Amino acid sequence: MWRRIVFSVVIVSMLSGTAGAQTVYSLIQKGKLMEARDSLSRLAQASVRDGNTLFYQGLLEQDGAIAVKSMEAAFEASLPSQHHEEISYRLAQYYLFTGDYRRLASLVSDYFSRWERGMYRAEMRRLSVFADERTGSYESALRQCDRYLVDNSSGDPQQWGLIDKARVLSAHGKQIGAAETIRQLSRSRKGVGVPLALYLLGMQAVTRNKADDAVFYYNMLREAYPAAIGLDQLSAGLGEMSDKPRTDNKAEKLTGTYYSVKVGVFSEADNAKRHADRFRGQGQKVDIETKEISGRNYRVVYVGTFDDYDEAVRFKHRLEAERNDTYQVVAR
């Protein structure tokens, strides 16, 4: 499977060396791979296969195993330091993909001893976490996660670290810690890990049959990340929940309580208003309530006021059929 890995190129700086070598790397930088291969072929025929040439061959080779052989040879040859570092990172990726965790561990250890402030420090730490996780060394993986988070305490790098830690905690059977880590991540206002956190929290709620929580996270994910990959799966989970008999809804027995269809939860007031306007003209009251959840204010959009639960469910099904979406009946 991994024999067709194409090693993508991350340009850090221009190589020193011959004009021909600089031309090859410049072509790679511009994405002109066919021209780069032609130039490399001429260069290899006209000169000794030094470290630079082997490195270029590894970058351009489409067969992963052959590319690795070239890079391993380049690693032992004369080569600028920054490219030794890049080869270490690429070989570490390959060893992880192929399950060669012994060589990966050795390479990571060597990397941190040689490049204490290296440009791939964060990536190499995460690769080490993956290796420990896959070999069941969860305590070691968690220590690696904590080291990573010390060095990466903000922004997207921190969020990747929190995702890794939550995943390792869950695999290690520490579900409470995993859930708290995911909730910490979901409270961020933006970042690469937020949609994943919202999706995971929503699916956890579906698994535990907590419809209100599931719909809340679904709506938050849909508002902020309408193209999120997990939306359809989460919606399907909500659909399965809607077919289950209610067990804790006692509104019919409570004086002054009625049912509404919750159609959206929004962090931004303007988004809530626009969404509410889409449901006007249904012959039912549409209103917005502000609720504080996890220390933040959210706007909840409701449609309808029904005294009978079954009537509210029939209205919900009609809305879902018309709009191809998932909603929830709630007691108010």
Coordinates of C-alpha atoms in Angstrom, one line a residue:
M1 CA 0.0 0.0 0.0
W2 CA 2.7 2.4 1.0
R3 CA 4.9 1.6 -2.0
R4 CA 3.0 4.3 -3.9
I5 CA 3.6 7.1 -1.4
V6 CA 4.6 10.3 -3.1
F7 CA 6.9 12.4 -1.0
S8 CA 5.7 16.0 -1.2
V9 CA 8.2 18.7 -1.0
V10 CA 8.4 21.4 1.8
I11 CA 10.8 24.1 0.7
V12 CA 12.8 25.5 3.5
S13 CA 15.7 27.1 1.8
M14 CA 17.7 26.9 -1.5
L15 CA 20.4 24.3 -1.6
S16 CA 24.0 25.2 -1.9
G17 CA 26.0 23.4 -4.5
T18 CA 26.3 23.4 -8.3
A19 CA 24.2 25.5 -10.6
G20 CA 22.6 22.2 -11.9
A21 CA 21.6 21.2 -8.4
Q22 CA 20.1 24.6 -7.8
T23 CA 18.1 24.3 -11.0
V24 CA 16.7 20.9 -10.1
Y25 CA 15.6 22.1 -6.7
S26 CA 14.1 25.2 -8.2
L27 CA 12.0 23.2 -10.6
I28 CA 10.8 21.0 -7.7
Q29 CA 9.9 24.1 -5.8
K30 CA 7.8 25.3 -8.8
G31 CA 6.0 21.9 -9.1
K32 CA 7.6 21.2 -12.5
L33 CA 8.4 17.6 -11.6
M34 CA 8.9 16.3 -15.1
E35 CA 11.4 19.0 -16.0
A36 CA 13.1 18.3 -12.6
R37 CA 13.4 14.6 -13.4
D38 CA 15.0 15.4 -16.8
S39 CA 17.5 17.8 -15.3
L40 CA 18.3 15.4 -12.5
S41 CA 18.9 12.6 -15.1
R42 CA 21.4 14.8 -17.0
L43 CA 23.0 15.9 -13.7
A44 CA 23.4 12.3 -12.5
Q45 CA 25.0 11.2 -15.9
A46 CA 27.4 14.1 -15.7
S47 CA 28.6 13.9 -12.1
V48 CA 29.0 11.7 -9.1
R49 CA 25.9 10.6 -7.2
D50 CA 26.5 12.8 -4.2
G51 CA 24.1 13.4 -1.3
N52 CA 22.2 16.2 -3.1
T53 CA 21.5 14.0 -6.1
L54 CA 20.3 11.2 -4.0
F55 CA 18.1 13.5 -2.0
Y56 CA 16.5 14.9 -5.2
Q57 CA 16.0 11.4 -6.5
G58 CA 14.2 10.5 -3.3
L59 CA 11.9 13.6 -3.6
L60 CA 11.0 12.8 -7.2
E61 CA 10.6 9.0 -6.9
Q62 CA 6.9 7.9 -6.9
D63 CA 7.7 4.5 -5.4
G64 CA 7.9 5.0 -1.6
A65 CA 10.3 2.1 -1.0
I66 CA 12.7 3.2 -3.7
A67 CA 12.5 6.8 -2.5
V68 CA 13.4 5.7 1.0
K69 CA 16.5 3.9 -0.2
S70 CA 17.7 7.0 -1.9
M71 CA 17.0 9.2 1.1
E72 CA 18.7 6.7 3.5
A73 CA 21.8 6.7 1.2
A74 CA 21.7 10.5 1.1
F75 CA 21.5 10.6 4.9
E76 CA 24.8 8.9 5.1
A77 CA 26.4 11.1 2.4
S78 CA 27.7 14.7 2.3
L79 CA 24.6 16.9 2.5
P80 CA 23.7 20.3 4.0
S81 CA 22.4 20.1 7.6
Q82 CA 18.9 21.4 6.9
H83 CA 18.4 18.6 4.4
H84 CA 19.6 16.0 6.8
E85 CA 16.9 17.3 9.0
E86 CA 14.2 17.1 6.3
I87 CA 15.3 13.5 5.4
S88 CA 14.9 12.6 9.1
Y89 CA 11.3 13.8 9.1
R90 CA 10.4 12.1 5.9
L91 CA 12.0 8.8 6.9
A92 CA 10.1 9.0 10.2
Q93 CA 6.8 9.3 8.4
Y94 CA 7.6 6.3 6.2
Y95 CA 8.7 4.2 9.2
L96 CA 5.4 5.0 11.0
F97 CA 3.3 4.2 7.9
T98 CA 5.1 0.8 7.5
G99 CA 5.0 -0.1 11.2
D100 CA 8.8 0.0 11.7
Y101 CA 8.5 1.5 15.1
R102 CA 12.0 0.5 16.3
R103 CA 13.6 2.5 13.5
L104 CA 11.2 5.3 14.1
A105 CA 12.0 5.5 17.8
S106 CA 15.8 5.5 17.0
L107 CA 15.3 8.2 14.4
V108 CA 13.2 10.4 16.7
S109 CA 15.8 10.1 19.5
D110 CA 18.6 11.0 17.1
Y111 CA 16.6 14.0 15.8
F112 CA 16.1 15.6 19.2
S113 CA 19.7 15.1 20.1
R114 CA 20.9 16.7 16.8
W115 CA 18.3 19.4 16.3
E116 CA 17.1 20.6 19.7
R117 CA 15.4 23.6 18.1
G118 CA 14.6 21.8 14.8
M119 CA 12.0 23.0 12.3
Y120 CA 10.2 19.6 12.5
R121 CA 10.3 19.3 16.3
A122 CA 6.5 19.4 16.7
E123 CA 5.9 16.9 13.9
M124 CA 8.5 14.5 15.2
R125 CA 7.0 14.6 18.7
R126 CA 3.6 13.7 17.3
L127 CA 5.0 10.9 15.2
S128 CA 6.5 9.5 18.4
V129 CA 3.1 9.7 20.1
F130 CA 1.5 7.7 17.2
A131 CA 4.2 5.1 17.5
D132 CA 3.8 4.7 21.3
E133 CA 0.0 4.5 20.9
R134 CA 0.2 1.8 18.2
T135 CA 2.4 -0.3 20.3
G136 CA 0.2 0.1 23.4
S137 CA 2.7 2.2 25.3
Y138 CA 0.0 4.6 26.4
E139 CA 1.8 6.0 29.5
S140 CA 4.8 6.9 27.3
A141 CA 2.5 8.4 24.6
L142 CA 0.8 10.6 27.3
R143 CA 4.2 11.8 28.5
Q144 CA 5.0 12.7 24.9
C145 CA 1.7 14.5 24.5
D146 CA 2.4 16.6 27.6
R147 CA 5.9 17.5 26.3
Y148 CA 4.4 18.5 23.0
L149 CA 1.8 20.7 24.7
V150 CA 4.4 22.4 26.9
D151 CA 6.2 23.5 23.6
N152 CA 2.9 24.2 21.8
S153 CA 0.6 26.0 24.1
S154 CA -1.6 28.0 21.6
G155 CA -3.1 28.0 18.2
D156 CA -3.5 25.1 15.8
P157 CA -0.4 23.3 17.1
Q158 CA -1.9 23.1 20.6
Q159 CA -5.2 21.9 19.2
W160 CA -3.5 19.0 17.4
G161 CA -1.8 18.1 20.6
L162 CA -5.1 18.1 22.5
I163 CA -6.6 15.9 19.8
D164 CA -3.7 13.4 20.2
K165 CA -4.1 13.5 24.0
A166 CA -7.8 12.9 23.9
R167 CA -7.3 10.0 21.5
V168 CA -4.6 8.3 23.6
L169 CA -6.6 8.8 26.8
S170 CA -9.6 7.1 25.2
A171 CA -7.5 4.2 23.9
H172 CA -6.0 3.9 27.4
G173 CA -9.5 3.5 28.9
K174 CA -9.5 7.0 30.6
Q175 CA -12.8 8.2 29.1
I176 CA -13.4 11.0 31.6
G177 CA -10.1 12.6 30.9
A178 CA -10.6 12.2 27.1
A179 CA -14.0 13.8 27.3
E180 CA -12.7 16.7 29.4
T181 CA -9.9 17.3 26.9
I182 CA -12.4 17.3 24.0
R183 CA -14.6 19.8 25.9
Q184 CA -11.6 22.0 26.5
L185 CA -10.9 22.0 22.8
S186 CA -14.6 22.7 21.8
R187 CA -14.6 25.9 23.9
S188 CA -12.0 27.4 21.5
R189 CA -13.5 30.0 19.2
K190 CA -11.6 28.8 16.1
G191 CA -8.9 26.4 15.0
V192 CA -8.4 23.1 13.2
G193 CA -9.5 21.0 16.2
V194 CA -12.8 22.6 16.9
P195 CA -15.0 20.9 14.3
L196 CA -13.6 17.5 15.3
A197 CA -14.3 18.2 19.0
L198 CA -17.9 19.2 18.2
Y199 CA -18.4 16.1 16.1
L200 CA -16.9 13.8 18.8
L201 CA -19.0 15.4 21.5
G202 CA -22.1 15.1 19.4
M203 CA -21.5 11.4 18.7
Q204 CA -20.8 10.8 22.4
A205 CA -24.2 12.3 23.1
V206 CA -25.8 10.1 20.5
T207 CA -24.2 7.0 22.0
R208 CA -25.5 7.9 25.4
N209 CA -28.9 8.8 24.1
K210 CA -28.7 12.4 25.3
A211 CA -30.7 14.0 22.5
D212 CA -30.6 17.6 23.8
D213 CA -26.8 17.5 23.9
A214 CA -26.5 15.8 20.6
V215 CA -28.7 18.4 18.8
F216 CA -26.8 21.2 20.5
Y217 CA -23.4 20.0 19.2
Y218 CA -24.9 19.2 15.8
N219 CA -26.2 22.7 15.4
M220 CA -23.0 24.3 16.6
L221 CA -21.0 22.2 14.1
R222 CA -23.5 23.1 11.3
E223 CA -23.4 26.8 12.0
A224 CA -19.6 27.2 12.2
Y225 CA -18.5 24.5 9.8
P226 CA -21.3 23.7 7.3
A227 CA -18.9 21.7 5.2
A228 CA -17.6 19.5 8.0
I229 CA -17.2 15.9 7.0
G230 CA -19.0 14.5 10.1
L231 CA -22.2 16.4 9.7
D232 CA -24.0 13.7 7.7
Q233 CA -23.0 10.9 10.1
L234 CA -24.0 13.0 13.1
S235 CA -27.3 13.8 11.4
A236 CA -27.9 10.1 10.8
G237 CA -27.3 9.4 14.5
L238 CA -29.8 12.0 15.5
G239 CA -32.3 10.5 13.1
E240 CA -31.9 7.1 14.7
M241 CA -32.5 8.7 18.1
S242 CA -35.7 10.3 17.0
D243 CA -37.2 6.9 16.4
K244 CA -36.6 5.8 20.0
P245 CA -39.5 6.1 22.5
R246 CA -39.2 9.0 24.9
T247 CA -38.5 8.0 28.4
D248 CA -37.9 11.2 30.3
N249 CA -40.2 13.8 28.7
K250 CA -42.9 14.5 31.3
A251 CA -44.1 17.9 30.0
E252 CA -47.7 16.7 29.5
K253 CA -47.9 16.3 33.3
L254 CA -46.4 19.6 34.2
T255 CA -48.7 22.7 34.4
G256 CA -47.9 25.5 32.0
T257 CA -45.4 23.4 30.0
Y258 CA -45.6 23.0 26.2
Y259 CA -43.6 21.6 23.4
S260 CA -41.6 23.3 20.6
V261 CA -39.4 22.2 17.8
K262 CA -35.8 23.3 18.4
V263 CA -34.4 24.1 14.9
G264 CA -31.0 25.7 15.7
V265 CA -28.5 26.8 18.2
F266 CA -26.2 29.7 17.3
S267 CA -23.3 31.6 18.9
E268 CA -24.0 34.7 16.7
A269 CA -27.3 36.6 17.1
D270 CA -27.4 37.6 13.4
N271 CA -27.1 33.9 12.4
A272 CA -30.0 33.0 14.7
K273 CA -32.2 35.7 13.4
R274 CA -31.6 34.7 9.7
H275 CA -32.3 31.1 10.6
A276 CA -35.5 32.0 12.4
D277 CA -36.7 34.0 9.4
R278 CA -36.6 30.9 7.3
F279 CA -39.3 29.3 9.4
R280 CA -41.7 32.1 9.4
G281 CA -44.8 31.4 7.3
Q282 CA -45.3 28.0 8.8
G283 CA -48.4 29.0 10.7
Q284 CA -46.4 28.6 14.0
K285 CA -44.7 31.0 16.4
V286 CA -41.0 31.4 15.9
D287 CA -38.9 32.7 18.8
I288 CA -35.3 33.0 19.9
E289 CA -34.1 32.4 23.5
T290 CA -30.6 33.2 24.9
K291 CA -29.1 30.5 27.0
E292 CA -25.7 30.4 28.8
I293 CA -23.8 27.1 28.0
S294 CA -20.3 26.5 29.3
G295 CA -19.9 30.2 30.1
R296 CA -20.9 31.4 26.7
N297 CA -24.2 32.8 25.4
Y298 CA -26.0 30.9 22.6
R299 CA -29.3 31.7 20.8
V300 CA -31.8 28.8 20.5
V301 CA -34.4 29.0 17.7
Y302 CA -37.8 27.4 18.5
V303 CA -40.8 26.9 16.2
G304 CA -44.3 26.2 17.4
T305 CA -46.1 25.9 20.8
F306 CA -47.9 22.5 21.1
D307 CA -49.7 21.1 24.1
D308 CA -49.5 17.6 22.8
Y309 CA -46.1 15.9 22.3
D310 CA -47.3 13.7 19.3
E311 CA -48.6 16.8 17.5
A312 CA -45.2 18.5 18.0
V313 CA -43.5 15.3 16.6
R314 CA -45.7 15.3 13.5
F315 CA -44.8 18.9 12.9
K316 CA -41.1 18.1 13.4
H317 CA -41.3 15.3 10.8
R318 CA -42.9 17.7 8.3
L319 CA -40.1 20.2 8.8
E320 CA -37.5 17.6 8.4
A321 CA -39.0 16.3 5.2
E322 CA -39.3 19.8 3.7
R323 CA -35.8 20.9 4.7
N324 CA -33.8 17.7 4.7
D325 CA -32.5 18.4 8.2
T326 CA -32.7 17.1 11.7
Y327 CA -34.6 18.8 14.5
Q328 CA -35.7 18.0 18.1
V329 CA -38.9 18.3 20.1
V330 CA -38.3 19.8 23.5
A331 CA -40.4 20.7 26.5
R332 CA -40.5 24.3 27.6

